[in-house]
CSV table of C-alpha atoms in Angstrom, one decimal:
chain,number,residue,atom,x,y,z
U,5,MET,CA,104.5,96.6,99.2
U,6,ARG,CA,105.5,97.0,102.8
U,7,THR,CA,108.2,94.4,102.8
U,8,LYS,CA,109.6,94.9,99.3
U,9,TRP,CA,112.7,96.6,100.7
U,10,CYS,CA,113.5,93.4,102.7
U,11,GLN,CA,113.7,91.3,99.5
U,12,LYS,CA,117.0,92.9,98.2
U,13,GLY,CA,119.1,90.0,99.5
U,14,ILE,CA,120.5,91.9,102.4
U,15,LYS,CA,123.3,89.8,104.0
U,16,LYS,CA,124.8,92.2,106.4
U,17,ILE,CA,123.3,94.9,108.6
U,18,PHE,CA,124.9,98.1,109.8
U,19,LEU,CA,123.1,99.5,112.9
U,20,LEU,CA,123.3,103.1,113.8
U,21,GLU,CA,121.9,104.5,117.0
U,22,ASN,CA,119.1,101.9,117.4
U,23,ARG,CA,119.3,99.7,120.5
U,24,CYS,CA,115.8,98.2,119.9
U,25,LEU,CA,116.6,96.8,116.4
U,26,LYS,CA,120.0,95.5,117.6
U,27,SER,CA,118.3,93.2,120.1
U,28,ASN,CA,115.9,91.9,117.4
U,29,VAL,CA,118.5,91.1,114.7
U,30,SER,CA,120.6,87.9,114.5
U,31,LYS,CA,124.1,88.9,115.8
U,32,GLU,CA,125.9,87.1,112.9
U,33,ASN,CA,124.3,89.5,110.4
U,34,ILE,CA,125.5,92.7,112.2
U,35,ILE,CA,128.8,94.0,110.9
U,36,SER,CA,128.8,97.1,113.0
U,37,TYR,CA,126.9,99.1,115.6
U,38,GLN,CA,127.9,102.7,116.5
U,39,GLY,CA,126.4,106.0,117.5
U,40,HIS,CA,126.5,109.0,115.2
U,41,LEU,CA,125.6,112.6,115.6
U,42,TRP,CA,123.4,113.6,112.6
U,43,GLY,CA,125.2,115.9,110.3
U,44,ASP,CA,128.7,115.0,111.5
U,45,ASN,CA,131.5,113.5,109.4
U,46,VAL,CA,130.5,110.1,108.0
U,47,SER,CA,133.9,108.7,107.2
U,48,THR,CA,133.8,106.2,110.1
U,49,LEU,CA,130.3,105.1,109.0
U,50,LEU,CA,131.4,104.5,105.4
U,51,SER,CA,134.6,102.8,106.4
U,52,GLU,CA,132.5,99.9,107.8
U,53,ILE,CA,131.2,98.8,104.4
U,54,PRO,CA,133.1,97.6,101.3
U,55,GLU,CA,130.9,99.7,99.0
U,56,SER,CA,131.3,103.4,98.9
U,57,LYS,CA,127.8,104.2,100.2
U,58,PHE,CA,124.6,102.5,101.4
U,59,ASP,CA,122.0,100.8,99.2
U,60,LEU,CA,119.4,100.9,102.0
U,61,ILE,CA,118.8,103.2,105.0
U,62,ILE,CA,115.9,102.8,107.3
U,63,LEU,CA,114.8,105.9,109.2
U,64,ALA,CA,112.5,104.8,112.0
U,65,ASP,CA,110.6,107.4,114.0
U,66,LEU,CA,113.0,110.3,113.5
U,67,VAL,CA,111.0,113.1,111.9
U,68,PHE,CA,109.6,114.3,115.2
U,69,ASN,CA,113.1,115.8,115.9
U,70,HIS,CA,112.2,118.9,113.9
U,71,ASN,CA,115.4,120.8,114.9
U,72,GLN,CA,117.5,117.9,113.4
U,73,HIS,CA,115.9,117.6,109.9
U,74,ARG,CA,118.7,119.4,108.2
U,75,GLN,CA,121.4,117.4,110.0
U,76,LEU,CA,119.6,114.1,109.3
U,77,LEU,CA,119.3,115.0,105.6
U,78,THR,CA,123.0,115.9,105.5
U,79,THR,CA,123.9,112.5,106.8
U,80,LEU,CA,121.6,110.8,104.3
U,81,LEU,CA,123.1,112.8,101.4
U,82,ARG,CA,126.6,111.7,102.4
U,83,CYS,CA,125.7,108.1,103.0
U,84,LEU,CA,123.1,107.0,100.4
U,85,LYS,CA,124.2,105.9,96.9
U,86,ARG,CA,122.9,107.8,94.0
U,87,SER,CA,120.6,106.1,91.5
U,88,SER,CA,119.9,106.6,87.8
U,89,GLU,CA,116.4,107.9,87.0
U,90,SER,CA,116.3,105.2,84.4
U,91,ASP,CA,116.8,102.5,87.0
U,92,VAL,CA,113.8,100.4,87.6
U,93,PRO,CA,112.6,101.2,91.2
U,94,GLU,CA,113.7,97.8,92.5
U,95,ASN,CA,117.3,98.7,91.6
U,96,ARG,CA,117.5,102.1,93.3
U,97,ALA,CA,119.2,102.8,96.6
U,98,TYR,CA,116.5,104.1,99.0
U,99,ALA,CA,116.1,105.6,102.5
U,100,TYR,CA,112.8,104.4,103.9
U,101,CYS,CA,111.3,106.8,106.5
U,102,ILE,CA,108.7,105.3,108.7
U,103,TYR,CA,107.0,107.5,111.3
U,104,SER,CA,103.8,108.6,113.0
U,105,HIS,CA,102.6,112.0,114.1
U,106,HIS,CA,103.1,111.8,117.9
U,107,VAL,CA,101.8,115.4,118.3
U,108,PRO,CA,99.1,115.9,115.7
U,109,LYS,CA,99.2,119.7,116.0
U,110,TRP,CA,102.8,119.5,114.7
U,111,ALA,CA,102.1,117.2,111.8
U,112,ASP,CA,103.1,120.1,109.4
U,113,ARG,CA,106.5,120.2,111.2
U,114,ASP,CA,107.0,116.5,110.6
U,115,LEU,CA,106.1,116.8,106.9
U,116,ALA,CA,108.5,119.7,106.6
U,117,PHE,CA,111.3,117.0,106.6
U,118,PHE,CA,110.2,115.8,103.1
U,119,GLU,CA,109.9,119.4,101.7
U,120,LEU,CA,113.4,120.1,102.9
U,121,ALA,CA,114.6,116.9,101.4
U,122,ARG,CA,113.4,118.0,98.0
U,123,ILE,CA,115.2,121.4,97.9
U,124,GLU,CA,118.2,121.8,95.6
U,125,GLU,CA,120.7,121.6,98.5
U,126,PHE,CA,119.7,118.0,99.1
U,127,GLY,CA,117.9,117.0,95.9
U,128,PHE,CA,116.1,113.9,97.1
U,129,LYS,CA,113.1,112.5,95.2
U,130,VAL,CA,110.4,111.6,97.7
U,131,GLU,CA,107.7,109.0,97.2
U,132,HIS,CA,104.8,108.0,99.5
U,133,VAL,CA,104.8,104.2,99.9
U,134,TYR,CA,101.9,103.5,102.3
U,135,ASP,CA,99.9,104.4,105.4
U,136,GLU,CA,98.8,101.9,107.9
U,137,THR,CA,96.7,102.1,111.1
U,138,TRP,CA,98.2,100.7,114.3
U,139,ASN,CA,97.6,101.3,118.0
U,140,PRO,CA,98.9,104.7,119.0
U,141,MET,CA,102.4,104.5,120.5
U,142,PHE,CA,101.3,106.7,123.4
U,143,PRO,CA,97.6,106.0,124.0
U,144,ASP,CA,97.1,108.6,126.7
U,145,ASP,CA,98.5,111.5,124.7
U,146,ILE,CA,96.3,114.3,123.5
U,147,GLY,CA,95.4,114.9,119.9
U,148,ASP,CA,93.5,113.2,117.1
U,149,ILE,CA,93.7,109.4,117.8
U,150,VAL,CA,93.5,108.6,114.1
U,151,LYS,CA,96.5,110.8,113.3
U,152,ARG,CA,98.4,109.3,116.2
U,153,SER,CA,97.5,105.8,115.2
U,154,THR,CA,98.6,106.1,111.5
U,155,VAL,CA,102.1,105.0,110.5
U,156,TYR,CA,103.4,106.5,107.4
U,157,CYS,CA,106.1,105.2,105.1
U,158,TYR,CA,107.9,107.3,102.5
U,159,ARG,CA,111.1,106.6,100.6
U,160,LEU,CA,113.7,109.0,99.5
U,161,TRP,CA,116.3,108.5,96.7
U,162,LEU,CA,119.0,110.5,95.1
U,163,PRO,CA,119.1,110.8,91.3
U,164,GLU,CA,122.5,111.0,89.7
U,165,LYS,CA,123.9,114.5,89.3
U,166,ASN,CA,123.7,116.0,85.8
């Protein structure tokens, strides 16, 4: 299940604020690379693609920025295509959110991102995809090693408006 989103036949990649990924992706597949302040106007982002919005957005290690949850969801709402509830899951546009709890005592703050995503203002459907144990990103940090070593994957999608 972990790599299903890679099998959509993606031909071009739009990179946003992620220097690590840029260095690991073949340059001929990158159509654009630019910074963006979460919650700001997205017209320059959307002008980079021929479609009106994105089919796939990958959020890597962002939910620890608790004071940016609302702005991040605002950007997602403006950039992710809506999908019909009757669509088979493979045909929906998704935002995949992959993260770990770097500070276990604040796990509830990380999870608040998904609760906020569900409220009427945003209206995302949220689905848990998988958990996987890895080595902790910061091995010497304090807190439960199991929580710090677990990587979580959720996906969010927007149903069509009624």
